[in-house]
PDB file of C-alpha atoms in Angstrom:
ATOM      1  CA  MET A 233     -59.432 -18.153   8.907  1.00  0.00           C
ATOM      2  CA  SER A 234     -60.767 -16.112   6.030  1.00  0.00           C
ATOM      3  CA  ARG A 235     -60.243 -17.084   2.431  1.00  0.00           C
ATOM      4  CA  THR A 236     -58.018 -14.019   1.841  1.00  0.00           C
ATOM      5  CA  ALA A 237     -55.863 -14.883   4.851  1.00  0.00           C
ATOM      6  CA  LEU A 238     -55.481 -18.467   3.592  1.00  0.00           C
ATOM      7  CA  MET A 239     -54.449 -17.229   0.147  1.00  0.00           C
ATOM      8  CA  ALA A 240     -51.928 -14.829   1.689  1.00  0.00           C
ATOM      9  CA  LEU A 241     -50.539 -17.634   3.846  1.00  0.00           C
ATOM     10  CA  GLY A 242     -50.233 -19.868   0.787  1.00  0.00           C
ATOM     11  CA  ILE A 243     -48.359 -17.179  -1.131  1.00  0.00           C
ATOM     12  CA  LEU A 244     -46.038 -16.613   1.826  1.00  0.00           C
ATOM     13  CA  VAL A 245     -45.238 -20.327   2.156  1.00  0.00           C
ATOM     14  CA  THR A 246     -44.604 -20.597  -1.592  1.00  0.00           C
ATOM     15  CA  SER A 247     -42.344 -17.539  -1.507  1.00  0.00           C
ATOM     16  CA  LEU A 248     -40.370 -18.891   1.432  1.00  0.00           C
ATOM     17  CA  ALA A 249     -39.970 -22.276  -0.253  1.00  0.00           C
ATOM     18  CA  SER A 250     -38.788 -20.587  -3.443  1.00  0.00           C
ATOM     19  CA  ALA A 251     -36.288 -18.449  -1.534  1.00  0.00           C
ATOM     20  CA  GLN A 252     -35.027 -21.548   0.282  1.00  0.00           C
ATOM     21  CA  MET A 253     -34.516 -23.366  -3.035  1.00  0.00           C
ATOM     22  CA  ASP A 254     -32.325 -20.507  -4.318  1.00  0.00           C
ATOM     23  CA  GLN A 255     -30.042 -21.050  -1.305  1.00  0.00           C
ATOM     24  CA  THR A 256     -29.229 -24.575  -2.473  1.00  0.00           C
ATOM     25  CA  PRO A 257     -25.694 -24.619  -3.898  1.00  0.00           C
ATOM     26  CA  PRO A 258     -25.696 -24.940  -7.681  1.00  0.00           C
ATOM     27  CA  LYS A 259     -24.131 -27.868  -9.482  1.00  0.00           C
ATOM     28  CA  VAL A 260     -20.438 -27.236 -10.229  1.00  0.00           C
ATOM     29  CA  ILE A 261     -19.780 -27.655 -13.957  1.00  0.00           C
ATOM     30  CA  ALA A 262     -16.324 -27.468 -15.547  1.00  0.00           C
ATOM     31  CA  SER A 263     -16.098 -24.723 -18.162  1.00  0.00           C
ATOM     32  CA  GLU A 264     -15.697 -27.215 -21.009  1.00  0.00           C
ATOM     33  CA  GLN A 265     -18.997 -28.858 -19.948  1.00  0.00           C
ATOM     34  CA  LEU A 266     -21.028 -25.652 -19.518  1.00  0.00           C
ATOM     35  CA  ASP A 267     -22.480 -25.826 -23.041  1.00  0.00           C
ATOM     36  CA  LYS A 268     -24.171 -29.116 -22.153  1.00  0.00           C
ATOM     37  CA  TYR A 269     -26.355 -27.210 -19.655  1.00  0.00           C
ATOM     38  CA  TRP A 270     -26.445 -23.612 -20.847  1.00  0.00           C
ATOM     39  CA  VAL A 271     -25.532 -21.897 -24.141  1.00  0.00           C
ATOM     40  CA  MET A 272     -24.907 -18.212 -24.668  1.00  0.00           C
ATOM     41  CA  ALA A 273     -27.987 -16.365 -25.866  1.00  0.00           C
ATOM     42  CA  LYS A 274     -26.121 -13.277 -27.106  1.00  0.00           C
ATOM     43  CA  THR A 275     -23.280 -13.101 -29.616  1.00  0.00           C
ATOM     44  CA  SER A 276     -21.799  -9.951 -28.098  1.00  0.00           C
ATOM     45  CA  VAL A 277     -21.575  -8.382 -24.664  1.00  0.00           C
ATOM     46  CA  ASP A 278     -20.869  -4.817 -23.629  1.00  0.00           C
ATOM     47  CA  ALA A 279     -18.048  -4.314 -21.152  1.00  0.00           C
ATOM     48  CA  ASP A 280     -17.102  -1.467 -18.846  1.00  0.00           C
ATOM     49  CA  VAL A 281     -13.638  -0.562 -20.134  1.00  0.00           C
ATOM     50  CA  PRO A 282     -11.845   2.314 -18.431  1.00  0.00           C
ATOM     51  CA  ASN A 283      -9.918   4.842 -20.527  1.00  0.00           C
ATOM     52  CA  SER A 284      -6.730   3.859 -18.742  1.00  0.00           C
ATOM     53  CA  GLY A 285      -5.526   1.334 -16.216  1.00  0.00           C
ATOM     54  CA  ARG A 286      -2.703  -0.946 -15.224  1.00  0.00           C
ATOM     55  CA  ASN A 287      -1.677  -3.438 -17.955  1.00  0.00           C
ATOM     56  CA  MET A 288      -4.775  -2.653 -20.008  1.00  0.00           C
ATOM     57  CA  ASN A 289      -2.842  -2.791 -23.301  1.00  0.00           C
ATOM     58  CA  GLN A 290      -0.879  -5.952 -22.528  1.00  0.00           C
ATOM     59  CA  PRO A 291      -1.768  -9.403 -23.870  1.00  0.00           C
ATOM     60  CA  GLY A 292      -3.603 -11.167 -21.079  1.00  0.00           C
ATOM     61  CA  CYS A 293      -6.539 -13.167 -19.832  1.00  0.00           C
ATOM     62  CA  ALA A 294      -8.885 -13.412 -16.894  1.00  0.00           C
ATOM     63  CA  THR A 295     -10.634 -16.449 -15.434  1.00  0.00           C
ATOM     64  CA  VAL A 296     -14.029 -15.535 -14.019  1.00  0.00           C
ATOM     65  CA  SER A 297     -16.389 -17.821 -12.091  1.00  0.00           C
ATOM     66  CA  PHE A 298     -20.138 -17.280 -11.905  1.00  0.00           C
ATOM     67  CA  VAL A 299     -23.517 -18.891 -11.344  1.00  0.00           C
ATOM     68  CA  VAL A 300     -25.924 -19.220 -14.246  1.00  0.00           C
ATOM     69  CA  GLU A 301     -29.322 -18.631 -12.662  1.00  0.00           C
ATOM     70  CA  LYS A 302     -32.629 -20.233 -13.709  1.00  0.00           C
ATOM     71  CA  ASN A 303     -33.470 -17.166 -15.817  1.00  0.00           C
ATOM     72  CA  GLY A 304     -30.147 -17.322 -17.713  1.00  0.00           C
ATOM     73  CA  THR A 305     -28.491 -14.368 -16.003  1.00  0.00           C
ATOM     74  CA  THR A 306     -25.218 -14.556 -14.070  1.00  0.00           C
ATOM     75  CA  SER A 307     -24.612 -13.951 -10.379  1.00  0.00           C
ATOM     76  CA  THR A 308     -21.940 -14.647  -7.743  1.00  0.00           C
ATOM     77  CA  ILE A 309     -19.307 -13.338 -10.162  1.00  0.00           C
ATOM     78  CA  LYS A 310     -15.684 -13.562  -9.026  1.00  0.00           C
ATOM     79  CA  VAL A 311     -12.419 -12.962 -10.837  1.00  0.00           C
ATOM     80  CA  GLN A 312     -10.336 -16.038 -10.017  1.00  0.00           C
ATOM     81  CA  ARG A 313      -7.157 -15.166 -11.945  1.00  0.00           C
ATOM     82  CA  VAL A 314      -5.830 -12.261 -14.038  1.00  0.00           C
ATOM     83  CA  VAL A 315      -2.629 -12.382 -16.100  1.00  0.00           C
ATOM     84  CA  PRO A 316      -0.857 -10.010 -16.034  1.00  0.00           C
ATOM     85  CA  GLU A 317      -1.978  -8.456 -12.773  1.00  0.00           C
ATOM     86  CA  GLY A 318      -3.843  -5.250 -13.423  1.00  0.00           C
ATOM     87  CA  ASP A 319      -7.213  -3.788 -14.261  1.00  0.00           C
ATOM     88  CA  LEU A 320      -8.349  -6.337 -16.867  1.00  0.00           C
ATOM     89  CA  GLY A 321     -10.105  -8.226 -14.066  1.00  0.00           C
ATOM     90  CA  LYS A 322     -12.635  -5.403 -13.726  1.00  0.00           C
ATOM     91  CA  VAL A 323     -13.341  -5.570 -17.445  1.00  0.00           C
ATOM     92  CA  ALA A 324     -13.733  -9.359 -17.302  1.00  0.00           C
ATOM     93  CA  LYS A 325     -16.137  -9.080 -14.369  1.00  0.00           C
ATOM     94  CA  SER A 326     -18.299  -6.623 -16.317  1.00  0.00           C
ATOM     95  CA  VAL A 327     -18.327  -9.000 -19.310  1.00  0.00           C
ATOM     96  CA  ALA A 328     -19.450 -11.883 -17.081  1.00  0.00           C
ATOM     97  CA  ALA A 329     -22.221  -9.708 -15.628  1.00  0.00           C
ATOM     98  CA  GLY A 330     -23.566  -9.105 -19.142  1.00  0.00           C
ATOM     99  CA  LEU A 331     -23.659 -12.751 -20.211  1.00  0.00           C
ATOM    100  CA  ARG A 332     -27.060 -14.283 -20.936  1.00  0.00           C
ATOM    101  CA  PHE A 333     -27.691 -17.987 -21.343  1.00  0.00           C
ATOM    102  CA  GLU A 334     -30.424 -20.301 -22.600  1.00  0.00           C
ATOM    103  CA  ALA A 335     -30.938 -23.754 -21.137  1.00  0.00           C
ATOM    104  CA  THR A 336     -30.203 -26.782 -23.316  1.00  0.00           C
ATOM    105  CA  ALA A 337     -32.540 -29.748 -23.733  1.00  0.00           C
ATOM    106  CA  LEU A 338     -30.409 -31.635 -21.184  1.00  0.00           C
ATOM    107  CA  ASN A 339     -31.142 -28.861 -18.689  1.00  0.00           C
ATOM    108  CA  ALA A 340     -34.881 -28.547 -19.284  1.00  0.00           C
ATOM    109  CA  GLY A 341     -35.365 -27.831 -15.563  1.00  0.00           C
ATOM    110  CA  LYS A 342     -33.071 -24.805 -15.915  1.00  0.00           C
ATOM    111  CA  ASP A 343     -30.883 -25.943 -13.034  1.00  0.00           C
ATOM    112  CA  ARG A 344     -28.495 -23.363 -11.645  1.00  0.00           C
ATOM    113  CA  VAL A 345     -24.834 -24.136 -12.318  1.00  0.00           C
ATOM    114  CA  PHE A 346     -21.534 -22.745 -11.079  1.00  0.00           C
ATOM    115  CA  SER A 347     -18.825 -22.564 -13.730  1.00  0.00           C
ATOM    116  CA  TRP A 348     -16.060 -20.382 -15.108  1.00  0.00           C
ATOM    117  CA  LEU A 349     -14.769 -18.972 -18.384  1.00  0.00           C
ATOM    118  CA  ILE A 350     -11.490 -17.466 -19.558  1.00  0.00           C
ATOM    119  CA  PHE A 351     -11.735 -14.089 -21.259  1.00  0.00           C
ATOM    120  CA  PRO A 352      -8.846 -13.126 -23.595  1.00  0.00           C
ATOM    121  CA  PHE A 353      -7.531  -9.584 -23.983  1.00  0.00           C
ATOM    122  CA  ASN A 354      -5.192  -8.118 -26.597  1.00  0.00           C
ATOM    123  CA  LEU A 355      -3.995 -11.534 -27.774  1.00  0.00           C
ATOM    124  CA  PRO A 356      -1.039 -11.667 -30.170  1.00  0.00           C
ATOM    125  CA  ALA A 357      -1.597 -12.800 -33.765  1.00  0.00           C
ATOM    126  CA  ASP A 358       0.766 -15.774 -33.489  1.00  0.00           C
ATOM    127  CA  PRO A 359      -1.242 -18.918 -32.547  1.00  0.00           C
ATOM    128  CA  ALA A 360       1.511 -20.316 -30.298  1.00  0.00           C
ATOM    129  CA  ALA A 361       1.798 -16.988 -28.454  1.00  0.00           C
ATOM    130  CA  ARG A 362      -2.003 -16.837 -28.082  1.00  0.00           C
ATOM    131  CA  THR A 363      -2.039 -20.319 -26.580  1.00  0.00           C
ATOM    132  CA  ALA A 364       0.778 -19.409 -24.198  1.00  0.00           C
ATOM    133  CA  VAL A 365      -1.156 -16.382 -22.907  1.00  0.00           C
ATOM    134  CA  MET A 366      -4.408 -18.306 -22.458  1.00  0.00           C
ATOM    135  CA  LYS A 367      -2.702 -21.237 -20.739  1.00  0.00           C
ATOM    136  CA  GLN A 368      -1.730 -18.898 -17.890  1.00  0.00           C
ATOM    137  CA  CYS A 369      -5.400 -18.509 -16.962  1.00  0.00           C
ATOM    138  CA  GLN A 370      -6.320 -22.180 -17.172  1.00  0.00           C
ATOM    139  CA  ILE A 371      -7.838 -23.532 -13.971  1.00  0.00           C
ATOM    140  CA  ASP A 372      -8.751 -27.203 -13.965  1.00  0.00           C
ATOM    141  CA  ARG A 373     -11.229 -27.068 -11.102  1.00  0.00           C
ATOM    142  CA  ILE A 374     -12.993 -24.388  -9.093  1.00  0.00           C
ATOM    143  CA  ASP A 375     -15.158 -25.490  -6.175  1.00  0.00           C
ATOM    144  CA  TRP A 376     -18.306 -23.811  -4.922  1.00  0.00           C
ATOM    145  CA  LYS A 377     -16.383 -22.792  -1.792  1.00  0.00           C
ATOM    146  CA  ASP A 378     -14.076 -20.710  -4.051  1.00  0.00           C
ATOM    147  CA  ARG A 379     -16.892 -18.366  -5.015  1.00  0.00           C
TER     148      ARG A 379
END
């Protein structure tokens, strides 16, 4: 076998091994533990917000699950819960797609993780009312199978 063919074969095997590794399910991390593995790299995120939609002006929240990939981007994004029902889920999904993370020292290997966050919308000024809205989107556990 020629040297070029051997190099090409080596690259192919490495590529296949890398692709296989990405198929391994990520570690499931509760949202309150996410910052032990990954921290947000950006302080703001752009969202796709339609000019109008159902319940867009109502106080609400959306729970969105996602995978933080080795490069800090998100994938496998799914809206798990939206309160009240309406179009805020689309906005929340676009926010999740724009998130960027940096690995912490604990996650020096940049392991992929599956987690979730709650995004608030139009929350009232009263702290008790804010808490009541956000509590509706609380999910204690989301499994990888729920992606």
